[in-house]
mmCIF file of C-alpha atoms and ligand atoms in Angstrom:
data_model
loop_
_atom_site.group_PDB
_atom_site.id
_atom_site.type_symbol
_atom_site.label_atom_id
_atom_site.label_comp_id
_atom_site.label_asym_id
_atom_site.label_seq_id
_atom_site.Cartn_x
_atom_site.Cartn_y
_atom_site.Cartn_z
ATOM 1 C CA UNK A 90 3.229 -15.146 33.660
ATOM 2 C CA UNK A 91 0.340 -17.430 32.708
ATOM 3 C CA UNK A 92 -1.612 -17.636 29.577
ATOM 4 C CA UNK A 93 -4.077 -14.531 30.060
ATOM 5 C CA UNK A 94 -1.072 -12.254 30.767
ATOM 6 C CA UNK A 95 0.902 -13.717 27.862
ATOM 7 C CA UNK A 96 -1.942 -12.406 25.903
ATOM 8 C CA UNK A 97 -2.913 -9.524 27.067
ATOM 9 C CA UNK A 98 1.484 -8.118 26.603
ATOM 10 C CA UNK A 99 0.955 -9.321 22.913
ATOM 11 C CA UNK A 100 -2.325 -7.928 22.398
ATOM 12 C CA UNK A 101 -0.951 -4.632 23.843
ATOM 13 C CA UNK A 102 1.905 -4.403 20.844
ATOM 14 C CA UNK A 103 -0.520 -4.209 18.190
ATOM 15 C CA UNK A 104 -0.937 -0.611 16.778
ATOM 16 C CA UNK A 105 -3.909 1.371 18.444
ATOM 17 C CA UNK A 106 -4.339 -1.241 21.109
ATOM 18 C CA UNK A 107 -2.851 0.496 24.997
ATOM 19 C CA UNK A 108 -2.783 -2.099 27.766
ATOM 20 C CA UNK A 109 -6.710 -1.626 28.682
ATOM 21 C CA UNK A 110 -8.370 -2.680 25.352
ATOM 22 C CA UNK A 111 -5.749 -5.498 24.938
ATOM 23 C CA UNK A 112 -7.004 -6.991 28.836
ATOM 24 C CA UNK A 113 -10.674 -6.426 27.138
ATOM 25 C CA UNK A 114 -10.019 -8.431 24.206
ATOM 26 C CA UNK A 115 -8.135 -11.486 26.232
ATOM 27 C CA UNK A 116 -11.298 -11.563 28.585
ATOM 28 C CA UNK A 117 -13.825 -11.389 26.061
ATOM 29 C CA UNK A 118 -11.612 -14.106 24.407
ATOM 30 C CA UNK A 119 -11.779 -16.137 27.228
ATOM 31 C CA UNK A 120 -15.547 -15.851 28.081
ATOM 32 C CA UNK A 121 -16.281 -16.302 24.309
ATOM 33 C CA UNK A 122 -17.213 -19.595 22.079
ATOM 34 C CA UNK A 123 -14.199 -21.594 21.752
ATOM 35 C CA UNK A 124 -14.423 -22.126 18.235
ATOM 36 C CA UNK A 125 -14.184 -18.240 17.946
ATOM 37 C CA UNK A 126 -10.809 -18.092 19.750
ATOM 38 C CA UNK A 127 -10.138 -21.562 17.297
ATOM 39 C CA UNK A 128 -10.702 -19.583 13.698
ATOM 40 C CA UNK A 129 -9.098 -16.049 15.057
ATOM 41 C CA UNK A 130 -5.661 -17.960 15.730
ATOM 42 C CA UNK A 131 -6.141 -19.932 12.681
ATOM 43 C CA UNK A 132 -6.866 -16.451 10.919
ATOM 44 C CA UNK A 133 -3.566 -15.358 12.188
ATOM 45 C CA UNK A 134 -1.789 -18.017 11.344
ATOM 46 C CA UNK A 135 -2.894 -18.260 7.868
ATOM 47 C CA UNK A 136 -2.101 -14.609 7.160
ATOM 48 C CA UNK A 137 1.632 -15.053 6.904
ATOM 49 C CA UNK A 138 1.060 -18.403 5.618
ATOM 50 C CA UNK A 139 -0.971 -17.809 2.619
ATOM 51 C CA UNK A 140 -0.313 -14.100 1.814
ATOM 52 C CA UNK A 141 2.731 -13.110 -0.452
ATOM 53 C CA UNK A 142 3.506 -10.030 -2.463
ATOM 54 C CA UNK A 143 2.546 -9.966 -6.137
ATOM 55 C CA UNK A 144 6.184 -10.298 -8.082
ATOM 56 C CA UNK A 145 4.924 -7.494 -10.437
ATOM 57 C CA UNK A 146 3.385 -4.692 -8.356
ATOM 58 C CA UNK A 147 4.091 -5.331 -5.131
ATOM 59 C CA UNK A 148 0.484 -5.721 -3.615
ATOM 60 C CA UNK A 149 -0.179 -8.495 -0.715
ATOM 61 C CA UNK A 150 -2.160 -11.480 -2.357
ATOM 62 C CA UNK A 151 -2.734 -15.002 -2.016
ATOM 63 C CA UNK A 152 -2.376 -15.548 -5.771
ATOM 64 C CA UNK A 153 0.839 -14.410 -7.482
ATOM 65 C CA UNK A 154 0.105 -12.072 -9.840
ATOM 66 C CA UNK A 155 -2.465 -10.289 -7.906
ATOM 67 C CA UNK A 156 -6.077 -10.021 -8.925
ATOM 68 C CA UNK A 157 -5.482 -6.318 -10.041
ATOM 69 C CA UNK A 158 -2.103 -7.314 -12.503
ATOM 70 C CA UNK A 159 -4.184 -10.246 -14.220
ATOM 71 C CA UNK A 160 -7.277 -8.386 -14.444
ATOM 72 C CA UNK A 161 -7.822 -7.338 -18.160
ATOM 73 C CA UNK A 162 -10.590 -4.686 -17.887
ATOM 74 C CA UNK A 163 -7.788 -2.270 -15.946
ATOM 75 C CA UNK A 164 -6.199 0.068 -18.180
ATOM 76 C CA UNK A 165 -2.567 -1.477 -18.771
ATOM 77 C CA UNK A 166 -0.790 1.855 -19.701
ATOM 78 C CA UNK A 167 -0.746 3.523 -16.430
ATOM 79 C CA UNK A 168 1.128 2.649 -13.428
ATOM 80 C CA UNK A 169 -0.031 4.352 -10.167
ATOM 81 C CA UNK A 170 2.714 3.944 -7.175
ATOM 82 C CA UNK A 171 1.929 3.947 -3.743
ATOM 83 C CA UNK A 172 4.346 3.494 -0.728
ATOM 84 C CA UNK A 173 2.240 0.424 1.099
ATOM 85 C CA UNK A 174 -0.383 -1.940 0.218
ATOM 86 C CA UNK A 175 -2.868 -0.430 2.257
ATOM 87 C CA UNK A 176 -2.617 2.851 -0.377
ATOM 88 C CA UNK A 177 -4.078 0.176 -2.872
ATOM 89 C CA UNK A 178 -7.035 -0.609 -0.237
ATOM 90 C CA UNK A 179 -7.941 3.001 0.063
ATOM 91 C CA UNK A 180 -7.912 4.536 -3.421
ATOM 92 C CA UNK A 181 -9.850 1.562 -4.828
ATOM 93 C CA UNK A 182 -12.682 2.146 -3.006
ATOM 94 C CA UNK A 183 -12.611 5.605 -4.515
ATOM 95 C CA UNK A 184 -13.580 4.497 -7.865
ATOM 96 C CA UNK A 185 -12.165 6.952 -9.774
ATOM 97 C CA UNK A 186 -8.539 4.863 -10.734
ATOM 98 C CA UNK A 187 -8.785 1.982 -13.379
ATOM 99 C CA UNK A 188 -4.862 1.586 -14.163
ATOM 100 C CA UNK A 189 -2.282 -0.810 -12.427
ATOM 101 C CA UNK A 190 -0.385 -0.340 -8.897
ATOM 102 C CA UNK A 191 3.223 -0.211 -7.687
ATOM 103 C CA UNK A 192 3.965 -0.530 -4.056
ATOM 104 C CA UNK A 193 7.423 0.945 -2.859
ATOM 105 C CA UNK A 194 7.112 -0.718 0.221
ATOM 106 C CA UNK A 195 8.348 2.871 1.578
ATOM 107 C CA UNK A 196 9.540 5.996 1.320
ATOM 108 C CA UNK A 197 13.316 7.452 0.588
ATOM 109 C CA UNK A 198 14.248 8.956 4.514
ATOM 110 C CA UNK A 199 17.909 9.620 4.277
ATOM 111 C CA UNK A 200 17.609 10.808 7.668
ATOM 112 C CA UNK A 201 16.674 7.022 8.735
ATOM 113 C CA UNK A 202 19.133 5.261 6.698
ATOM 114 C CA UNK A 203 16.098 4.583 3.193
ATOM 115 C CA UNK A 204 18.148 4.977 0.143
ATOM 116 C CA UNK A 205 16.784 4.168 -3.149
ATOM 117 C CA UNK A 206 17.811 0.248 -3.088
ATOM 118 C CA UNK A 207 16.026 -0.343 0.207
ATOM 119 C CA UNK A 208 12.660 0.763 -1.208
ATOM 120 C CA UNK A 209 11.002 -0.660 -4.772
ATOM 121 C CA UNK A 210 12.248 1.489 -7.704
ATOM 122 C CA UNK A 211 14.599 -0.395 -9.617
ATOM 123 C CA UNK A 212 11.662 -2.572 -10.143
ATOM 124 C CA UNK A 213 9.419 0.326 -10.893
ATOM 125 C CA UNK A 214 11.699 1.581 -13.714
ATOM 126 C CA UNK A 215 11.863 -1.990 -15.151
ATOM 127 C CA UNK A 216 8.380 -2.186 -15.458
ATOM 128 C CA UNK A 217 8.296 1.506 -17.158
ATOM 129 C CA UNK A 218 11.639 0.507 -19.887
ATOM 130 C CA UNK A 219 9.464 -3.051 -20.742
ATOM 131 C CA UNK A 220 6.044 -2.577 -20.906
ATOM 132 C CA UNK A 221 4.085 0.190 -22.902
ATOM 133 C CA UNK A 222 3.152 2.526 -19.796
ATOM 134 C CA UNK A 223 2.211 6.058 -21.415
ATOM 135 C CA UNK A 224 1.332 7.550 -17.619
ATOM 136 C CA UNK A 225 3.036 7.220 -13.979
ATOM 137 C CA UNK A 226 0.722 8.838 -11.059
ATOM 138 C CA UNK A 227 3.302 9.489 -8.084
ATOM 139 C CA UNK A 228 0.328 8.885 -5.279
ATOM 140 C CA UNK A 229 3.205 9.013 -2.895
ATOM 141 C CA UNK A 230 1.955 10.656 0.537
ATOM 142 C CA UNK A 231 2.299 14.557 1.172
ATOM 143 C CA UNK A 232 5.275 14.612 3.477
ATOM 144 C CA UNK A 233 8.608 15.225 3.002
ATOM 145 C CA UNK A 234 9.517 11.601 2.227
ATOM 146 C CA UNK A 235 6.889 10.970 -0.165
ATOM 147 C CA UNK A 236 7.570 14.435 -2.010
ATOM 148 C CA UNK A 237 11.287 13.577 -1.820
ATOM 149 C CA UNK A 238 10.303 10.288 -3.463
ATOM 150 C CA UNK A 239 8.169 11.617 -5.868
ATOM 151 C CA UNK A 240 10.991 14.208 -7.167
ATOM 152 C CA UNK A 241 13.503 11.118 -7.385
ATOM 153 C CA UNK A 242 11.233 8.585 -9.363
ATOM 154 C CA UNK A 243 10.145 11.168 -11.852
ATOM 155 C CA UNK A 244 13.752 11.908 -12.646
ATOM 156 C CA UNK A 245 13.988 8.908 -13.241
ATOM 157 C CA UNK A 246 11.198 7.639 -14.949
ATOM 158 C CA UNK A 247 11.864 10.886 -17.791
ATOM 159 C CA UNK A 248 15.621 9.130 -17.705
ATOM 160 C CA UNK A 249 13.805 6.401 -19.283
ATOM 161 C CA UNK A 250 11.017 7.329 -21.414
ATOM 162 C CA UNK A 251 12.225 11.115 -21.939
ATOM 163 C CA UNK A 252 8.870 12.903 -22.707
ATOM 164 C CA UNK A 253 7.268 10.102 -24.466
ATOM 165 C CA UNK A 254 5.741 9.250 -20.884
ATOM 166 C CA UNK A 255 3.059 11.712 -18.720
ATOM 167 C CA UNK A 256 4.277 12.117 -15.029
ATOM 168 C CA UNK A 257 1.257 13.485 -12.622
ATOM 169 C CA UNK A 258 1.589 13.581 -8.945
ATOM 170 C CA UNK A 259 -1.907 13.540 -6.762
ATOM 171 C CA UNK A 260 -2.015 16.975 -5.335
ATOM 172 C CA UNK A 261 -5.414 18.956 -4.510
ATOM 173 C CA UNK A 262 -7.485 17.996 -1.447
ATOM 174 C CA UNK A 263 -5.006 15.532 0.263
ATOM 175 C CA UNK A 264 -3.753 17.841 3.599
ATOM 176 C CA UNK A 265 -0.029 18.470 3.906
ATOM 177 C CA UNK A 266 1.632 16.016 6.026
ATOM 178 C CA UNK A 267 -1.487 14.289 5.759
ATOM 179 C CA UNK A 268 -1.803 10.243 4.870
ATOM 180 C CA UNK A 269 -3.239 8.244 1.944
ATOM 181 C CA UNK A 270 -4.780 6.099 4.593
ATOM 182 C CA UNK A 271 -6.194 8.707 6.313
ATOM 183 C CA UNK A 272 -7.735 10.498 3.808
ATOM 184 C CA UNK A 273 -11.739 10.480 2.959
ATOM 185 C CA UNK A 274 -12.899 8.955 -0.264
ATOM 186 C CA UNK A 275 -14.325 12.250 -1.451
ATOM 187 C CA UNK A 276 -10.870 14.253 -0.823
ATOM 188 C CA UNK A 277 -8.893 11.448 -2.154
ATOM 189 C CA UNK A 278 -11.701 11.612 -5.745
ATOM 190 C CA UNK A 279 -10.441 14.676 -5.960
ATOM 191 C CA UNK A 280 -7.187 14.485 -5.407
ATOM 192 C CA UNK A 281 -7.603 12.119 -8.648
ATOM 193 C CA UNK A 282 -9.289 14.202 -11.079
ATOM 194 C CA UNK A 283 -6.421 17.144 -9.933
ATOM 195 C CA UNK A 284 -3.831 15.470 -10.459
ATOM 196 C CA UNK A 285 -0.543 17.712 -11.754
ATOM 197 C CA UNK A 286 1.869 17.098 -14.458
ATOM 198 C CA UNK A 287 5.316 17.142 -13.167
HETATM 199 ZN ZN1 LIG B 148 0.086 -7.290 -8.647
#
């Protein structure tokens, strides 16, 4: 195989890309500026270079902690967790959330093998026992995973701070076996403002 084929296979693995738009890309690559092609490789490189995950919440960042954990305006008392980074992404730009994150980096699936150790909760319920966190939003996503994950971190979390702690889970607007990602900015607002009390 030579270099354009190379390319194109590679190009092909990445998620929404099928075989045509990844031959697209690799000629439009090759008919391009080189210094184009020079800064996209260098962007790609630097990505696993230079991004880590925050050692408090999880997020991707270049700093460690993350702009959101050092960032005194937030409010400090409530702890919103998500299953990926890219939850963080989304309900930011909905405005309506001013607390701090924590990213599970998954979902409990016992079908696939995901038990509680293999995800981010033994962190989560550290950071509930030794800071003063008066609220926990489970912004887990609708499906049977994230419900299933929901149920086991707010047993968990009431294990800890009994009912000196509120436990909501984002519920109206956001479509059954729907995904954070996925979800408008208007929905996900009002998934917000209805949140439930578990
Ligand atoms: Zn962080």
């Amino acid at each position: 195989m030579n270099a354009l084929e190379i390319l194109i296979e590679n190009l092909a693995k990445l998620p929404g890309i099928g075989k045509k738009s990844a031959s697209r890309i690799a000629y439009y690559l090759l008919s391009a500026d080189r210094s184009y092609s020079k800064t996209l490789a260098d962007n790609i490189k630097n990505l696993k270079l230079k991004i880590k995950t925050c050692s408090i919440c999880g997020n991707y960042t270049e700093e460690d902690p993350c702009s959101i954990c050092t960032d005194t305006n937030r409010d400090r008392y409530t702890i919103c967790v998500v299953e990926s980074p890219k939850d963080i992404t989304t309900i930011e730009t909905t405005n309506e959330y001013n607390g701090l994150y924590h990213v599970l980096m998954g979902a409990l699936s016992p079908i696939d093998g995901i038990g509680p150790q293999d995800i981010r909760i033994k962190e989560l319920i550290e950071r509930v026992r030794e800071n003063d966190i008066r609220e926990v939003i489970i912004a887990t996503n609708p499906t049977v995973e994230g419900e299933t994950t929901a149920q086991y971190i707010a047993g968990l979390v009431k294990q800890v701070k009994g009912d000196g702690i509120i436990l909501t889970r984002l519920a109206l607007g956001i479509p059954v076996g729907g995904d954070l990602e996925y979800t408008d900015r208007l929905t996900l607002a009002r998934a917000f403002q209805g949140r439930n009390k578990l």
